[in-house]
Tab-separated table of C-alpha atoms and ligand atoms in Angstrom:
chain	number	residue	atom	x	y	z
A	35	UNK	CA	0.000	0.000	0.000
A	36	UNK	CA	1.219	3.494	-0.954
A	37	UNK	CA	1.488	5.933	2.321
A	38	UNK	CA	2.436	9.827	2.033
A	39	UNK	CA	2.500	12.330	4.440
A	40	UNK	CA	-0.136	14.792	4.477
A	41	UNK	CA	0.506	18.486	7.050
A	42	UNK	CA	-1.714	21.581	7.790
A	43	UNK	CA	0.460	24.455	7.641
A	44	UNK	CA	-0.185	26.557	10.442
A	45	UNK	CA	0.095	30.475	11.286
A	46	UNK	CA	1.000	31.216	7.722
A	47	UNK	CA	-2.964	30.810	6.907
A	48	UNK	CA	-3.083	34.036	8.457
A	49	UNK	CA	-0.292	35.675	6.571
A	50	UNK	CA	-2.373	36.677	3.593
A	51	UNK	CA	-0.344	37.886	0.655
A	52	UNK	CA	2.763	36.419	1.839
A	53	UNK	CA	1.335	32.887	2.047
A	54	UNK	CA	3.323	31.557	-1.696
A	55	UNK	CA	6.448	33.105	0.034
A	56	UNK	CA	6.179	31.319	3.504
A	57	UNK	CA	4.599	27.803	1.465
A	58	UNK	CA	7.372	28.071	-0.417
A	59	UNK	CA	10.222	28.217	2.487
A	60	UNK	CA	8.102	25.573	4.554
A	61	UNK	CA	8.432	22.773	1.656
A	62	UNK	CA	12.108	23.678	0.939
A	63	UNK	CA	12.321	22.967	4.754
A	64	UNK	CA	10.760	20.097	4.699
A	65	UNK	CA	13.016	19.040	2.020
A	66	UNK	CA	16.031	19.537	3.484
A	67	UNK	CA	14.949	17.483	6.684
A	68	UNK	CA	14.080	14.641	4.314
A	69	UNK	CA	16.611	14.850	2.229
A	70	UNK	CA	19.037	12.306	3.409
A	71	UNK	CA	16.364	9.281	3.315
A	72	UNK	CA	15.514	9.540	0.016
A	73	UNK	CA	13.726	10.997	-3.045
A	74	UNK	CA	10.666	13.072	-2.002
A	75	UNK	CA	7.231	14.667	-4.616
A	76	UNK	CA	6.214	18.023	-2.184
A	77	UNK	CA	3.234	20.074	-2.891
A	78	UNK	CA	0.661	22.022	-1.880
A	79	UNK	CA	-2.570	22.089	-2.436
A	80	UNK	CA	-5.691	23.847	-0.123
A	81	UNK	CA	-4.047	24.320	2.817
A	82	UNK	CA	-2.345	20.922	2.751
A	83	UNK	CA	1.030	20.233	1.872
A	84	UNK	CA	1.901	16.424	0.923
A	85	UNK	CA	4.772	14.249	0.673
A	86	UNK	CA	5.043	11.699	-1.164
A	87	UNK	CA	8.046	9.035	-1.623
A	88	UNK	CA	9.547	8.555	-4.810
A	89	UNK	CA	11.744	5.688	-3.617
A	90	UNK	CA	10.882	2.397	-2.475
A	91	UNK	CA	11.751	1.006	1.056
A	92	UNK	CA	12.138	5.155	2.224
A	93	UNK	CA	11.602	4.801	6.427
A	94	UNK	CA	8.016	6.850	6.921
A	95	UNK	CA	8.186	6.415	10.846
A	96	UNK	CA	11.461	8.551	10.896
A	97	UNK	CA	10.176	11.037	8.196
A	98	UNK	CA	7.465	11.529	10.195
A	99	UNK	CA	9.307	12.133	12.886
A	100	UNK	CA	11.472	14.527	10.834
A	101	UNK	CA	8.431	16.404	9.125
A	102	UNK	CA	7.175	16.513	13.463
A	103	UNK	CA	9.873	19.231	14.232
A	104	UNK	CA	9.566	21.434	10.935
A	105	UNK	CA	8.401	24.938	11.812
A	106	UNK	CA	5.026	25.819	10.391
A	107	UNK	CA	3.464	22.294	10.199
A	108	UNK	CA	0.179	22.672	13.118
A	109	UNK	CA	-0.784	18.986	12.368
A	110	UNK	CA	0.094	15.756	10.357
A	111	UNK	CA	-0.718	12.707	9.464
A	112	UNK	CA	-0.106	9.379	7.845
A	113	UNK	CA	-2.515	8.433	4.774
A	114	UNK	CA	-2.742	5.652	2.419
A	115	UNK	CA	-3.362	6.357	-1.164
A	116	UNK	CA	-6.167	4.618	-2.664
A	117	UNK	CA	-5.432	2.835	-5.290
A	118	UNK	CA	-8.439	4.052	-7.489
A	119	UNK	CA	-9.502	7.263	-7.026
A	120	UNK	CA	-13.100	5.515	-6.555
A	121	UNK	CA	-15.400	4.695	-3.759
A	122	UNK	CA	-14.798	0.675	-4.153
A	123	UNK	CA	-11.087	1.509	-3.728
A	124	UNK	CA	-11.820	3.958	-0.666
A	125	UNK	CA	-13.955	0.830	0.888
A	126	UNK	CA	-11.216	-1.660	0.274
A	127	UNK	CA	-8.739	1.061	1.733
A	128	UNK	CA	-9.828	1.836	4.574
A	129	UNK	CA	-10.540	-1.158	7.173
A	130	UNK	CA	-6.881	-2.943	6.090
A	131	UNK	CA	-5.048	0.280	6.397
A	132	UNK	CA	-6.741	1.553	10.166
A	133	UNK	CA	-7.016	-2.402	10.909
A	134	UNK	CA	-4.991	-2.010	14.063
A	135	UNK	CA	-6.483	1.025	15.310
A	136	UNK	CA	-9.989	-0.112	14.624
A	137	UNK	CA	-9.458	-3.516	16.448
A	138	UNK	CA	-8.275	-1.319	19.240
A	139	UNK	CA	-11.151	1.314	19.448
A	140	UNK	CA	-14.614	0.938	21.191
A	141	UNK	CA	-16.249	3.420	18.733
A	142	UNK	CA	-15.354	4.987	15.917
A	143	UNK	CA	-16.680	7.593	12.972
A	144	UNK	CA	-15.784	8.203	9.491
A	145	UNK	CA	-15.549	12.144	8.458
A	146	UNK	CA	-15.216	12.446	4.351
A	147	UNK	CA	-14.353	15.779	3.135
A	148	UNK	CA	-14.247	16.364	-0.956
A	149	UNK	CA	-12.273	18.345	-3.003
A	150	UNK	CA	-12.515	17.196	-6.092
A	151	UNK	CA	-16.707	17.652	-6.667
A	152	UNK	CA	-16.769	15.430	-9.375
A	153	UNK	CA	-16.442	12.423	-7.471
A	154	UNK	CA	-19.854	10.891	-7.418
A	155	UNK	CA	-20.813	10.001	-4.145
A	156	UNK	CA	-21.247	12.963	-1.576
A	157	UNK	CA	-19.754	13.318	1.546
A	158	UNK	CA	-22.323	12.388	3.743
A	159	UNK	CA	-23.024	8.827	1.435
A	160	UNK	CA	-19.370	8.656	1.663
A	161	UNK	CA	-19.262	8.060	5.611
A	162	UNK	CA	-22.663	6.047	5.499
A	163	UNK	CA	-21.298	3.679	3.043
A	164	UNK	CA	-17.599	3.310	4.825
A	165	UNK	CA	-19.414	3.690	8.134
A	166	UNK	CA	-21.529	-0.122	7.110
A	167	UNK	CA	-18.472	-1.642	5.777
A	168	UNK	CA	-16.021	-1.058	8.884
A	169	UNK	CA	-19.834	-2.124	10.929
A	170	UNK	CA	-19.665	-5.563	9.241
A	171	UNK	CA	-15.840	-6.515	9.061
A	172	UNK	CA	-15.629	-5.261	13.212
A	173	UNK	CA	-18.781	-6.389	14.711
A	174	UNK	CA	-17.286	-5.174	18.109
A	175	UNK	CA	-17.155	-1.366	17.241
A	176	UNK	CA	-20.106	0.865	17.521
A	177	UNK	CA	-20.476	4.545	16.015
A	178	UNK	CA	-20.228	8.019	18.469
A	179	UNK	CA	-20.203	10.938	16.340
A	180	UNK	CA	-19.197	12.767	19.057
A	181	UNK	CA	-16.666	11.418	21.335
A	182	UNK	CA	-15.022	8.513	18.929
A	183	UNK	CA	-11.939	6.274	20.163
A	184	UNK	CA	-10.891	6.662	16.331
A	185	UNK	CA	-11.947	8.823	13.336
A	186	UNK	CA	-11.680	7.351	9.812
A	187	UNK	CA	-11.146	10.124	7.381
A	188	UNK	CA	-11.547	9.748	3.635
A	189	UNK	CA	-10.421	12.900	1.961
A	190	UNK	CA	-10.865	13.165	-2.531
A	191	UNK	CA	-8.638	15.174	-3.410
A	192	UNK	CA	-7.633	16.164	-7.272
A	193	UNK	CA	-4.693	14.114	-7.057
A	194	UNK	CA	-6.340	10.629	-5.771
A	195	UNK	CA	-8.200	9.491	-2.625
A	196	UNK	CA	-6.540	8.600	0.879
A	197	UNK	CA	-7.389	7.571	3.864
A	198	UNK	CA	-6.292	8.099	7.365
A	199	UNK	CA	-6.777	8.192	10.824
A	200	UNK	CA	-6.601	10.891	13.675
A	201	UNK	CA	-3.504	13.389	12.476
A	202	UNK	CA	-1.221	14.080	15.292
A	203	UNK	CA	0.305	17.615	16.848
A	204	UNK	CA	2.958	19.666	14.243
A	205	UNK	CA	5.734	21.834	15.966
A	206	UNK	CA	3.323	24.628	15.308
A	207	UNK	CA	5.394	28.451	14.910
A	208	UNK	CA	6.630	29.529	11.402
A	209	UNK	CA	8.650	28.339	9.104
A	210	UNK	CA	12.369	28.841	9.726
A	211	UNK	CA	13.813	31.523	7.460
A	212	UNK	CA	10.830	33.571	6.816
A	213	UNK	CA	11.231	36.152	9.864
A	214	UNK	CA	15.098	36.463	8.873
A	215	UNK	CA	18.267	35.929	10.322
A	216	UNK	CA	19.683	36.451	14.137
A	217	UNK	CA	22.943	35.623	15.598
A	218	UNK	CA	22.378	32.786	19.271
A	219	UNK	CA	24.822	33.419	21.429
A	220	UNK	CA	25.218	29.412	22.539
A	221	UNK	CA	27.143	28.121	25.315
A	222	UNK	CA	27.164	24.463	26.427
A	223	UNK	CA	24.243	25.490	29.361
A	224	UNK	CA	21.062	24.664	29.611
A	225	UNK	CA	19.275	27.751	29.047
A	226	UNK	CA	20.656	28.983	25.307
A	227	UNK	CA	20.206	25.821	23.347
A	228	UNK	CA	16.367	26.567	24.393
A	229	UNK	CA	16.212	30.071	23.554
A	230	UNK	CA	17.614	29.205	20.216
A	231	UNK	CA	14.876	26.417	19.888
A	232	UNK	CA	12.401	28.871	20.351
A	233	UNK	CA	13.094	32.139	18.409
A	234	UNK	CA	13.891	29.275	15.230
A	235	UNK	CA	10.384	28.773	15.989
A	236	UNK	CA	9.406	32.384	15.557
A	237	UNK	CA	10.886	31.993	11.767
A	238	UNK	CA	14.333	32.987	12.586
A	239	UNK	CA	17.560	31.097	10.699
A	240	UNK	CA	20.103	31.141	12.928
A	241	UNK	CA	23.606	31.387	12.940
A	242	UNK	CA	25.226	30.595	16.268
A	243	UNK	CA	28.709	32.186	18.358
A	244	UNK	CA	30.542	30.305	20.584
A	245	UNK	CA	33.047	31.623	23.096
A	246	UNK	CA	35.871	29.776	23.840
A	247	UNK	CA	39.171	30.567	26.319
A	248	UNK	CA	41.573	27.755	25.928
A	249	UNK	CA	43.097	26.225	27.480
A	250	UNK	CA	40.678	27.734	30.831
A	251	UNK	CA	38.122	25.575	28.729
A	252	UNK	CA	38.734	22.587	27.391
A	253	UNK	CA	38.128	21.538	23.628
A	254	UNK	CA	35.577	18.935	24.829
A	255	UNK	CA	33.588	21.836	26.198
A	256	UNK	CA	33.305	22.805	22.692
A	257	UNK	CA	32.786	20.050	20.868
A	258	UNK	CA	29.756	20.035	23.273
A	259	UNK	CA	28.329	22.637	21.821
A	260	UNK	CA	28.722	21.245	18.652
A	261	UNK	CA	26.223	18.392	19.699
A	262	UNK	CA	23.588	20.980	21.279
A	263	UNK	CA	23.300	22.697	17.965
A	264	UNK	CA	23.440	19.447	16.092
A	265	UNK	CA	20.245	19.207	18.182
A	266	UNK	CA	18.766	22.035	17.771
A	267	UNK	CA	19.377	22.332	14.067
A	268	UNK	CA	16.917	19.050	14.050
A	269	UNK	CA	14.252	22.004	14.947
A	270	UNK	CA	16.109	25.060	13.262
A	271	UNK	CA	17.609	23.443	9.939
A	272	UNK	CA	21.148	23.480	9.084
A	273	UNK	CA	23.584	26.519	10.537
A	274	UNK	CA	26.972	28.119	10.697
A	275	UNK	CA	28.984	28.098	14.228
A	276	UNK	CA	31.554	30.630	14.862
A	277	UNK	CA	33.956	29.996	17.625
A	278	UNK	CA	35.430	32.733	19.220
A	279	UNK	CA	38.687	32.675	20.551
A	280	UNK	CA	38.367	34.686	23.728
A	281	UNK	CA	41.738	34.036	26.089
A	282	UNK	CA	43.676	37.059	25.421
A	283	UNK	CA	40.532	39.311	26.272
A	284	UNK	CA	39.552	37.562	28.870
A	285	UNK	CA	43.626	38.097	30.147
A	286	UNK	CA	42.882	41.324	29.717
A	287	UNK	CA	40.160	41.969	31.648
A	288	UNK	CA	41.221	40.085	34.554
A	289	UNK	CA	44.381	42.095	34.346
A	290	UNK	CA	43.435	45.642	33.822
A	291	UNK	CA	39.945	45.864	35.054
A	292	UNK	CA	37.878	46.321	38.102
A	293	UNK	CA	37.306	42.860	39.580
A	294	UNK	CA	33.545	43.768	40.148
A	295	UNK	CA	33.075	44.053	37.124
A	296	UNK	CA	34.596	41.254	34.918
A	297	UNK	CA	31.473	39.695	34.315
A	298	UNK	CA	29.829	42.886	32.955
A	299	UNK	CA	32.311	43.974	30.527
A	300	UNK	CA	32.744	40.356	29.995
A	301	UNK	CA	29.524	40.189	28.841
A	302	UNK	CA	29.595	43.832	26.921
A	303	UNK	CA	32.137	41.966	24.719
A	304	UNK	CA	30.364	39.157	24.245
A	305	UNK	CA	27.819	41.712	22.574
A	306	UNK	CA	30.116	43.795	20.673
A	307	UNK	CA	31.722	40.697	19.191
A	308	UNK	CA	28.582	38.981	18.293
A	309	UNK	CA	26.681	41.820	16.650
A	310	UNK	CA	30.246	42.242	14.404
A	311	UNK	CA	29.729	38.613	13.227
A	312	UNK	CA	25.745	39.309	13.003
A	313	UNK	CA	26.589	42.218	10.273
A	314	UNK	CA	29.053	40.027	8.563
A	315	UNK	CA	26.535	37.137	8.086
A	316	UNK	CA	23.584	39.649	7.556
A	317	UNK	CA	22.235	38.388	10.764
A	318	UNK	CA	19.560	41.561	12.499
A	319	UNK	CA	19.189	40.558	15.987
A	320	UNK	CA	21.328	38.730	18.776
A	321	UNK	CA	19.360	35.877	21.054
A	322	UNK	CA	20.355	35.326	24.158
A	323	UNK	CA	19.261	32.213	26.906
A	324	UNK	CA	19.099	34.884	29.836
A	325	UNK	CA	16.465	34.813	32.508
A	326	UNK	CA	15.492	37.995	34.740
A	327	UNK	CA	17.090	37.642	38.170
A	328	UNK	CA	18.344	34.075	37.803
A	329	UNK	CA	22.163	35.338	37.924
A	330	UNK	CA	24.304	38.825	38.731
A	331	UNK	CA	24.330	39.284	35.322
A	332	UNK	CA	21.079	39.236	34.929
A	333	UNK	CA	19.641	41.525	37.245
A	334	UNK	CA	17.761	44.640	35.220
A	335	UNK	CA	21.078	46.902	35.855
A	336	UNK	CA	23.207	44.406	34.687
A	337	UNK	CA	20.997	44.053	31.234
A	338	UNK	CA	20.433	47.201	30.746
A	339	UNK	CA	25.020	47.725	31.184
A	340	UNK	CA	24.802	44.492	28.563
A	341	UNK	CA	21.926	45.586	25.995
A	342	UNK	CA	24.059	49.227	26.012
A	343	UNK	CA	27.185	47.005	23.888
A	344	UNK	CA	24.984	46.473	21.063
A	345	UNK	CA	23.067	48.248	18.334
A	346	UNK	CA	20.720	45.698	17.608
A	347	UNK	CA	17.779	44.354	18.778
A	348	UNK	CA	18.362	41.519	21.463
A	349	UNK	CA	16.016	38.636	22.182
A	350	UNK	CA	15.570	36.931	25.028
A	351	UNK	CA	12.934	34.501	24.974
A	352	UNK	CA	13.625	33.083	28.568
A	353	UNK	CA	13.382	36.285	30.054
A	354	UNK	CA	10.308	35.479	32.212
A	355	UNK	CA	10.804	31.612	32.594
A	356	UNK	CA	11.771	29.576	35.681
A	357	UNK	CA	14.533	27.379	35.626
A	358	UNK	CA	11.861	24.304	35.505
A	359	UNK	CA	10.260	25.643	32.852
A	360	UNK	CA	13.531	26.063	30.919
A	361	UNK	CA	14.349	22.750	31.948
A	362	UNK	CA	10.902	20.973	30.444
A	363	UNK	CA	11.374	22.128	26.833
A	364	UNK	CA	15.187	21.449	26.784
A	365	UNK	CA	13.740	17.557	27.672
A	366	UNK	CA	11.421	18.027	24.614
A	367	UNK	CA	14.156	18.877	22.581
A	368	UNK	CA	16.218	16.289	24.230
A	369	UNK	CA	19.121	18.638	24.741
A	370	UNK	CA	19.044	18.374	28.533
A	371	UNK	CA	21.368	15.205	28.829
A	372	UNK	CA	23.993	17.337	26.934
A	373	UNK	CA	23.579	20.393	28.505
A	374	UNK	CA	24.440	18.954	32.212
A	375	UNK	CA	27.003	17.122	31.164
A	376	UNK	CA	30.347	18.860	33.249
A	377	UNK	CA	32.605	20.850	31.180
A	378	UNK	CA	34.033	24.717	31.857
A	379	UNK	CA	31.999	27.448	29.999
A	380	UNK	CA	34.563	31.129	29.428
A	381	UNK	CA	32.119	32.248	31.553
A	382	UNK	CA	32.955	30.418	34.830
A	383	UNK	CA	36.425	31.167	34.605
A	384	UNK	CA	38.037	34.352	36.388
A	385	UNK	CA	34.759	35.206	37.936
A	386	UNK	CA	34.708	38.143	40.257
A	387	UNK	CA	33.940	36.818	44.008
A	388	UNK	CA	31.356	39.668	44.363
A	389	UNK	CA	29.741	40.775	41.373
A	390	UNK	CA	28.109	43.886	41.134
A	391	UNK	CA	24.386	43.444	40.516
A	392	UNK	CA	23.802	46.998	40.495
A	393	UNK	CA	26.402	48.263	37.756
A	394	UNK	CA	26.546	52.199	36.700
A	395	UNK	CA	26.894	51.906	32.732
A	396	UNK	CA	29.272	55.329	33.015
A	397	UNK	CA	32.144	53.709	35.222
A	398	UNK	CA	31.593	50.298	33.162
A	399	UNK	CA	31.784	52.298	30.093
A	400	UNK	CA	35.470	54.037	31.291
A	401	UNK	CA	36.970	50.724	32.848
A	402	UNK	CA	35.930	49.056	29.483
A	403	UNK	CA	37.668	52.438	27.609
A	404	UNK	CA	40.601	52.658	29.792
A	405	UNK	CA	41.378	48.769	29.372
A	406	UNK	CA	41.152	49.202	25.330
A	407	UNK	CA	39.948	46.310	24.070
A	408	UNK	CA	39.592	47.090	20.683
A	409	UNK	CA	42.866	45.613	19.044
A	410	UNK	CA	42.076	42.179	20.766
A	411	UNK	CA	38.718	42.445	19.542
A	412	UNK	CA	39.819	42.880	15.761
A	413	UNK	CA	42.329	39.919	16.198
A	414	UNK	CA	39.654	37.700	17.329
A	415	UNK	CA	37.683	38.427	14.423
A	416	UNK	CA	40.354	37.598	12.155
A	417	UNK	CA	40.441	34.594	13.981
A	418	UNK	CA	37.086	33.053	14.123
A	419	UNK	CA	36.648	29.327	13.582
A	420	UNK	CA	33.971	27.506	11.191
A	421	UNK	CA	32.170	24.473	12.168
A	422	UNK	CA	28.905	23.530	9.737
A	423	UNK	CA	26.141	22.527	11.699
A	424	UNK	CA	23.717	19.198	10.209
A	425	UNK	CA	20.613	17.838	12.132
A	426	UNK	CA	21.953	15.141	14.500
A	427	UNK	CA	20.652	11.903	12.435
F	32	ATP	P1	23.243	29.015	29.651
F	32	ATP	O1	22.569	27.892	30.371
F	32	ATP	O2	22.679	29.264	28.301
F	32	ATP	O3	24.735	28.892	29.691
F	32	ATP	P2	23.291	30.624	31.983
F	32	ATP	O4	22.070	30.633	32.785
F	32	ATP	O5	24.426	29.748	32.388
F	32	ATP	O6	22.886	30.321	30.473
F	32	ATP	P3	25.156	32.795	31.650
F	32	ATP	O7	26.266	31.836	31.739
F	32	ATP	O8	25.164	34.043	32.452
F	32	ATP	O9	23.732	32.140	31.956
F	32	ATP	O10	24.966	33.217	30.157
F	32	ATP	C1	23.880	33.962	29.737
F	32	ATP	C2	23.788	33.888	28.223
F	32	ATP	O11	24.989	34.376	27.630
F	32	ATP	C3	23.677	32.467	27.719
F	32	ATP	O12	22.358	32.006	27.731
F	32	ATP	C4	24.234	32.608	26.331
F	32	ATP	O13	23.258	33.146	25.447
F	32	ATP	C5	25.348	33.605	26.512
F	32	ATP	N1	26.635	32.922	26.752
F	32	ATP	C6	27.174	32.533	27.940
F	32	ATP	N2	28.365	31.917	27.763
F	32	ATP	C7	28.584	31.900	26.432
F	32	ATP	C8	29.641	31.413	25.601
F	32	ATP	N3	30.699	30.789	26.102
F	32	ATP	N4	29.529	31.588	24.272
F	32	ATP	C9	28.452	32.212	23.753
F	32	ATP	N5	27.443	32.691	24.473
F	32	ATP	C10	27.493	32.553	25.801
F	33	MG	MG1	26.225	29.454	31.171
């Protein structure tokens, strides 16, 4: 029996005009999170966008669970083709294809809905006609149109008839790519790999910065981060990861500035250096995984000392979370198990044994000034390192 993959494209219903734009970037996504089981048909048709495979012996359960973390999909499902696009065919279908959920289920209904209006039999007939022959091949099942253990849906469409049964829950949000580009600022916590999970989700391609301080961190510590965005990049597509080399300033600052205030400055670098590689890589916003009061750096002074160091828009979509929150969707997104695992972030290392949590931006600004930072700054941009980012498989 022939299976595709039917999905309901979300939010971008509502995005009138736009809508061939945002179609267009969803299937492209899809495609690229297919691509590496096999040959794939995409269109779109009403609303509905299916997949079909060109290949035979192409693993549906783990495209499905592919096309269940593309942006933009609300809901899916798993159909079988008919082989006729005719009622006999729909009738022979059916109870072989949903055998195992029917034999399961109490009650059941069938809903038809029809496209293609030239298909003889009407909608309701449709149902009333399945409805007897599932009836007489499960004797044990009875019909609730209201609360059903299963609903049989027959759907004519232009292209041929399917069948299927209850579709299950998309990743919802928009499709990455079609609300631009922002830089994620990703260490190997728990907190950023979820803030870049969920501004992906908002339609933003992402291009990620790491900060590294060998040998105070260890290369394992980033090669961790590699496998948090090889993660993430199962939700946010494919990406580029810059690594930073960030000894020599971090030297500096624990050399020629207040100790109170490494982590400040530390952090108004952190800025500076990422919105440089967010112009390069026409990137318009930085994200950030920081939540309001959950460190010294992130008390409202601090942010407001840290939002100063950049031009651009910042995001922080944790900003109002609890750790437990935070925590629950990195599960999800199964990045949790990475995230604790116990390697140095730049961050941990020379930190000031009282922090300020009340910083005044002017003296920040003149310890930052007096230190001069900006030579160090341009050498570590000439000395960024590439790693391409691919899906985990
Ligand atoms: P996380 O769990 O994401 O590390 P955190 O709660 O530990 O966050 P901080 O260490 O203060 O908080 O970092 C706040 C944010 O700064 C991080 O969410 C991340 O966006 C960014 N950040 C921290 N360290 C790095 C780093 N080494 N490279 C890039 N960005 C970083
Ligand atoms: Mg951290």
């Amino acid at each position: 029996m022939k299976e595709i993959l039917l999905l309901k494209d979300g939010e971008i219903v509502l995005k009138g005009l736009n809508r061939r734009q945002f179609e267009d970037v969803l299937k492209k996504n899809i495609k690229i999170a297919l691509h590496s089981l096999g040959r794939f048909e995409i269109t779109s048709a009403q609303s509905t966008i299916s997949v079909r495979p060109l290949d035979d012996g192409i693993d549906l359960d783990e495209a499905s669970e592919r096309v269940s973390r593309v942006f933009g999909i609300v809901s899916f499902s798993r159909a079988a083709l008919c082989e006729e696009k005719s009622m006999e065919s729909v009738l022979a279908t059916a109870p072989v294809y949903l055998e195992k959920q029917l034999r399961a289920a109490k009650t059941f209904k069938v809903e038809a809905k029809r496209s293609d209006k030239k298909f003889p039999l009407k909608s309701p007939e449709i149902c009333r006609e399945l409805g007897g022959v599932i009836l007489s091949k499960y004797p044990h099942l009875k019909v609730d149109v209201h609360h059903p253990d299963v609903t049989v849906y027959v759907e004519i469409r232009d292209f041929g008839a399917y069948v299927h049964a209850d579709s299950l829950r998309g990743a919802g949000g928009i499709p990455v790519g079609t609300g631009g580009k922002a830089v994620i600022l990703i260490s190997g916590g728990i907190d950023s790999p979820v803030a870049a999970y969920m501004m992906a989700k908002r339609g933003l391609r992402l291009t990620a910065v790491h900060f590294a301080s060998p040998p105070y961190t260890s290369r394992r510590a980033e090669e961790k981060v590699v496998r948090l965005l090889q993660k993430v990049s199962r939700y946010a597509g494919p990406m580029t990861m810059y690594t930073v080399p960030f000894t020599k300033l971090q030297e500096k600052l624990r050399d020629d500035c207040p100790e109170e205030l490494f982590t400040i400055i530390m952090r108004r670098l952190m800025m500076e250096i990422s919105q440089r590689i967010a112009r390069d890589n026409d990137c318009a916003a930085l994200i950030t995984g920081e939540s309001l009061g959950q460190v010294a750096s992130q008390t409202i002074g601090a942010l407001n000392c840290t939002d100063e160091a950049a031009d651009m828009v910042v995001f922080r979509p944790l900003i109002g979370m609890d750790k437990q929150e935070i925590i629950d969707i990195s599960y999800k997104i199964d990045t949790y198990e990475t995230s604790i695992e116990p390697y140095e972030d730049c961050c941990t290392v020379f930190t000031p044994k009282h922090p300020r949590t009340k910083p005044v931006l002017k003296f920040v600004k003149e310890a930052q000034q007096r230190a001069g930072f900006e030579p160090l700054i341009e050498e570590a941009m000439q000395n960024l390192k590439v790693t391409p980012i691919y899906p985990e498989a």
